[in-house]
Short mmCIF file of C-alpha atoms in Angstrom, two decimals:
data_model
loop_
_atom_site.label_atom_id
_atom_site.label_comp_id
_atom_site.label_asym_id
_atom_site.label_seq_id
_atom_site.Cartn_x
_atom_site.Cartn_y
_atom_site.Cartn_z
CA UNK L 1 -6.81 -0.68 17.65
CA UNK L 2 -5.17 -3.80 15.72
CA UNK L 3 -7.61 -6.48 15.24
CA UNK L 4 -7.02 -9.72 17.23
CA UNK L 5 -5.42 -11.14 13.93
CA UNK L 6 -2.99 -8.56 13.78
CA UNK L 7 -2.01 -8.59 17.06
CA UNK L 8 -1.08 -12.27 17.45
CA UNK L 9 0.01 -13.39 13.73
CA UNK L 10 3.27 -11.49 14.52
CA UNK L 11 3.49 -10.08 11.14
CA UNK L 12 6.54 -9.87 9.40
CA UNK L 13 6.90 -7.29 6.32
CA UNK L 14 7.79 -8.68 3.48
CA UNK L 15 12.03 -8.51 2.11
CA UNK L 16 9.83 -6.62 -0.88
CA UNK L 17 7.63 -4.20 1.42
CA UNK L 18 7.42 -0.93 0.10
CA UNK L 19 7.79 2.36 2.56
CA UNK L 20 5.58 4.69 3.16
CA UNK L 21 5.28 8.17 5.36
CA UNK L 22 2.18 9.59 6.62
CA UNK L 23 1.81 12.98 8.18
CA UNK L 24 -0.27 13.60 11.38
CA UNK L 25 -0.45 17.64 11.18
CA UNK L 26 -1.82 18.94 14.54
CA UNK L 27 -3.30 22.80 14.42
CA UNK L 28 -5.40 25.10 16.97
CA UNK L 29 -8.74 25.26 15.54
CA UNK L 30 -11.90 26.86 17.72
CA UNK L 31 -11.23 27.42 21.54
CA UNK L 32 -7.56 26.80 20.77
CA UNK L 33 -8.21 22.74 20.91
CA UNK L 34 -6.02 20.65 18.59
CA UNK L 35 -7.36 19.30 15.47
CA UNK L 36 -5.74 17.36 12.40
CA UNK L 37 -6.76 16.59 8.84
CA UNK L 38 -7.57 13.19 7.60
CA UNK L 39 -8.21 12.53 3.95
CA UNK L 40 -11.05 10.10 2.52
CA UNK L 41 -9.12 8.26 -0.05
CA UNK L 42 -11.05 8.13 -3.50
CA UNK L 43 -12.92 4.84 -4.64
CA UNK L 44 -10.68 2.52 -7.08
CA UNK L 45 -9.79 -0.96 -7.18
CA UNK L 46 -7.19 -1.48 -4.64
CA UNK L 47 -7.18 -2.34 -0.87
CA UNK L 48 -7.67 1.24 0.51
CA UNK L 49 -10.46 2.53 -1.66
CA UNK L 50 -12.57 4.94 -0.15
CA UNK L 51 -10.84 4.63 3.31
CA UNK L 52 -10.02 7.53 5.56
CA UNK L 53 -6.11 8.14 6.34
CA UNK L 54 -3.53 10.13 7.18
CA UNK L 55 -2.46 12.64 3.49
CA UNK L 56 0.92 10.43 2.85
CA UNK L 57 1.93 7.80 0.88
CA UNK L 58 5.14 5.71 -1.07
CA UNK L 59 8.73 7.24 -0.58
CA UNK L 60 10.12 8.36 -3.97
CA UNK L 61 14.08 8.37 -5.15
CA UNK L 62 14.34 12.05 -4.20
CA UNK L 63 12.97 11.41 -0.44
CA UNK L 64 16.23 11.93 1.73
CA UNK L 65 14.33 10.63 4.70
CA UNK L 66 11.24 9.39 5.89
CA UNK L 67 9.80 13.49 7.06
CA UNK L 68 10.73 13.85 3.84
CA UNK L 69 8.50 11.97 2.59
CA UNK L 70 5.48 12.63 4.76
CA UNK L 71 5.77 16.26 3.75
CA UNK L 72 6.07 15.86 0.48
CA UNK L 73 3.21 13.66 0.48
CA UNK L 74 0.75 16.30 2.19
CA UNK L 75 2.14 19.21 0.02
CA UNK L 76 0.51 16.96 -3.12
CA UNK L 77 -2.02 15.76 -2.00
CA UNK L 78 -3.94 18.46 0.56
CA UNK L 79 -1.83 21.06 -1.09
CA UNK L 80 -0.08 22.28 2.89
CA UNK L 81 3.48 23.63 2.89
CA UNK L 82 5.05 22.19 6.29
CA UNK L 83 8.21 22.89 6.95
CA UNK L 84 11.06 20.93 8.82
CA UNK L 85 11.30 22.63 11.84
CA UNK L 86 7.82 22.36 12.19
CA UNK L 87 8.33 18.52 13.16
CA UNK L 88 7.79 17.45 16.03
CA UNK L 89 9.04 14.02 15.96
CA UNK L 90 8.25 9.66 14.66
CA UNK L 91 6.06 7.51 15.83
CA UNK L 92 6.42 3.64 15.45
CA UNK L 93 6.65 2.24 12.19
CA UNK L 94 4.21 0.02 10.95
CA UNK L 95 3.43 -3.22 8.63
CA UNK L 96 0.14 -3.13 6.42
CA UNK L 97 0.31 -6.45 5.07
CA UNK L 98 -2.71 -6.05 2.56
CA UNK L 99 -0.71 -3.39 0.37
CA UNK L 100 2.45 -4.87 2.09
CA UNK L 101 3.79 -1.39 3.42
CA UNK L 102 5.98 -0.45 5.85
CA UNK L 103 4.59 3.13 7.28
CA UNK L 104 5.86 5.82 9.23
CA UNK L 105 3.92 7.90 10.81
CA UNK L 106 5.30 11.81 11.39
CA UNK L 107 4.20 14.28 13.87
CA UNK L 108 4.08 18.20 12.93
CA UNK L 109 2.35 21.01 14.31
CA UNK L 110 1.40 24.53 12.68
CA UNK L 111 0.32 27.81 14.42
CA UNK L 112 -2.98 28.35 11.83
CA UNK L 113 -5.37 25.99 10.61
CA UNK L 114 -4.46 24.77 7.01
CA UNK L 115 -6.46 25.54 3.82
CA UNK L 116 -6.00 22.73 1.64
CA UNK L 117 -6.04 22.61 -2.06
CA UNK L 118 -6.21 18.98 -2.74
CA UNK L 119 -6.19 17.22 -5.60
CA UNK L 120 -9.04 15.25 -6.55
CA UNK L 121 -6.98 11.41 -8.02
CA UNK L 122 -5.53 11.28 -4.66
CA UNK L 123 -8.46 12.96 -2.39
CA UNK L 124 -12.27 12.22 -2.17
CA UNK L 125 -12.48 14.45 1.04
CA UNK L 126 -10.95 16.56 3.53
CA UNK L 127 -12.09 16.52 6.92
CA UNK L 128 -10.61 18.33 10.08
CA UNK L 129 -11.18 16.41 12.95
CA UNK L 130 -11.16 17.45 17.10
CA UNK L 131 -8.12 15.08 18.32
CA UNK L 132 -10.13 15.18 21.75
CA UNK L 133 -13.33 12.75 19.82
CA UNK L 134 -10.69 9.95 19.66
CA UNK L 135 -10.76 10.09 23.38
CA UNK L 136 -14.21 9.43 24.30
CA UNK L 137 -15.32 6.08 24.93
CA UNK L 138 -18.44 6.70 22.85
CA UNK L 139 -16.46 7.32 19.79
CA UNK L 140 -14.81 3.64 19.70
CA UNK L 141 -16.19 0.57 17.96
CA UNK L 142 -15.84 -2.65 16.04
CA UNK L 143 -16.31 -2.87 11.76
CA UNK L 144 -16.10 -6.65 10.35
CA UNK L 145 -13.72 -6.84 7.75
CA UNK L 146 -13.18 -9.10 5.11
CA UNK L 147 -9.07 -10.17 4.74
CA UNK L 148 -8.50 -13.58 2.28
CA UNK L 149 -12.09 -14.76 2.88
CA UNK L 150 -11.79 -14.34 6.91
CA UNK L 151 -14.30 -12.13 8.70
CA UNK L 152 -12.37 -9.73 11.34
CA UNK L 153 -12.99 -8.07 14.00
CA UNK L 154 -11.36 -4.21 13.52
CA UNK L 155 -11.50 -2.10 16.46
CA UNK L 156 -12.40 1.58 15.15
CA UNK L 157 -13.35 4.64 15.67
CA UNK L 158 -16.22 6.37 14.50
CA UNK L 159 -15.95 10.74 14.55
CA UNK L 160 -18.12 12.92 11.96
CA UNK L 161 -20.14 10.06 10.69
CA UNK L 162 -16.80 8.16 9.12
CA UNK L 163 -15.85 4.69 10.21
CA UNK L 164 -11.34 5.16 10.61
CA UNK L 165 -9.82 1.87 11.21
CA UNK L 166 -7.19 -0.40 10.12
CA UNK L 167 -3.64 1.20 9.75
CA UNK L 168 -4.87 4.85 10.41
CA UNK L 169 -6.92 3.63 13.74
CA UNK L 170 -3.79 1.87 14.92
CA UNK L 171 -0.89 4.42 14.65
CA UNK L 172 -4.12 6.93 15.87
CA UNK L 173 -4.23 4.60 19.32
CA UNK L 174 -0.46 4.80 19.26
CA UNK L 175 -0.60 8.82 19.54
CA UNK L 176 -2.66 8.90 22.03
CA UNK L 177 -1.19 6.88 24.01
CA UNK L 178 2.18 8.99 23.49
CA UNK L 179 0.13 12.07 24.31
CA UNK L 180 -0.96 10.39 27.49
CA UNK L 181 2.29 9.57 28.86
CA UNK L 182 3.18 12.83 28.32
CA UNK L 183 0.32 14.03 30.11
CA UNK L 184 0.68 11.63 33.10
CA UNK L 185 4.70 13.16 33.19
#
């Protein structure tokens, strides 16, 4: 789900990128099929205004590790306790060179469905999404983005009427693919 850009620039991060963790919190919903929440980021001037992602964000001096982080992250801003053990495990790290972060995506799975309290500077939205819509063909597209005056390409997906590409699309297509070998095991 990288654009073409990001796939052959071979982007370094920066010695000064900043670290992130991002929390991909999988929960039975109706007929016991796995959904997650994804947040709608409020509109501001920065590079991820109004975007949908993952609830997450920048490690702080307390963070022992990157989990850690990730749950902290969720507890402010969707307001969900989630607990160590409730980890399932990493997935890749990766570089956002627009806000020049280095993210880490973390895997965790709950028996109920969430209720989120979130707060409103961090969160626009919440939505809770059916993992199986990523899946279907029908679901995938392109957006054209603008990066330093280029138009790009973005593969994307599109699932309740929201456009989710960029970093959240990618480490998305990542899962699934980790869920598929799995699978295919």
């Amino acid at each position: 789900m990288a654009t073409e850009h990001h796939r052959t620039a071979r982007l370094l991060p920066l010695p000064n990128a900043k670290r992130a963790g991002v929390l991909i919190l999988l929960y039975p919903g109706s007929e016991q099929r796995l959904y997650f929440p994804l947040i709608q980021r409020p509109h501001y001037d920065g590079a991820h205004s109004g975007q949908i992602a993952f609830p997450g964000g920048k490690v702080e001096p307390e963070d022992a590790s990157m989990v850690d982080t990730a749950l902290r992250e969720t507890r402010e801003e969707i307001g969900v306790e989630v607990l160590p053990d409730q980890v399932l495990g990493q997935l890749s790290d990766l570089y956002i060179p627009v806000s020049k972060f280095i993210v880490s995506p973390v895997v965790a799975f709950v028996r109920e469905p969430p209720t989120y309290q979130a707060d409103p500077v961090e969160v626009a939205a919440t939505l809770d999404v059916l993992a199986q819509s990523f899946l279907q063909p029908e679901n995938r597209t392109v957006k054209e983005i603008q990066v330093r005056g280029t138009t790009l390409q973005a593969p994307a997906y599109l699932v309740q009427k929201q456009i989710i590409w960029g970093a959240t699309a990618m480490i998305l297509a990542e899962f699934f693919a980790v869920l598929q070998q799995i699978d295919n095991q």
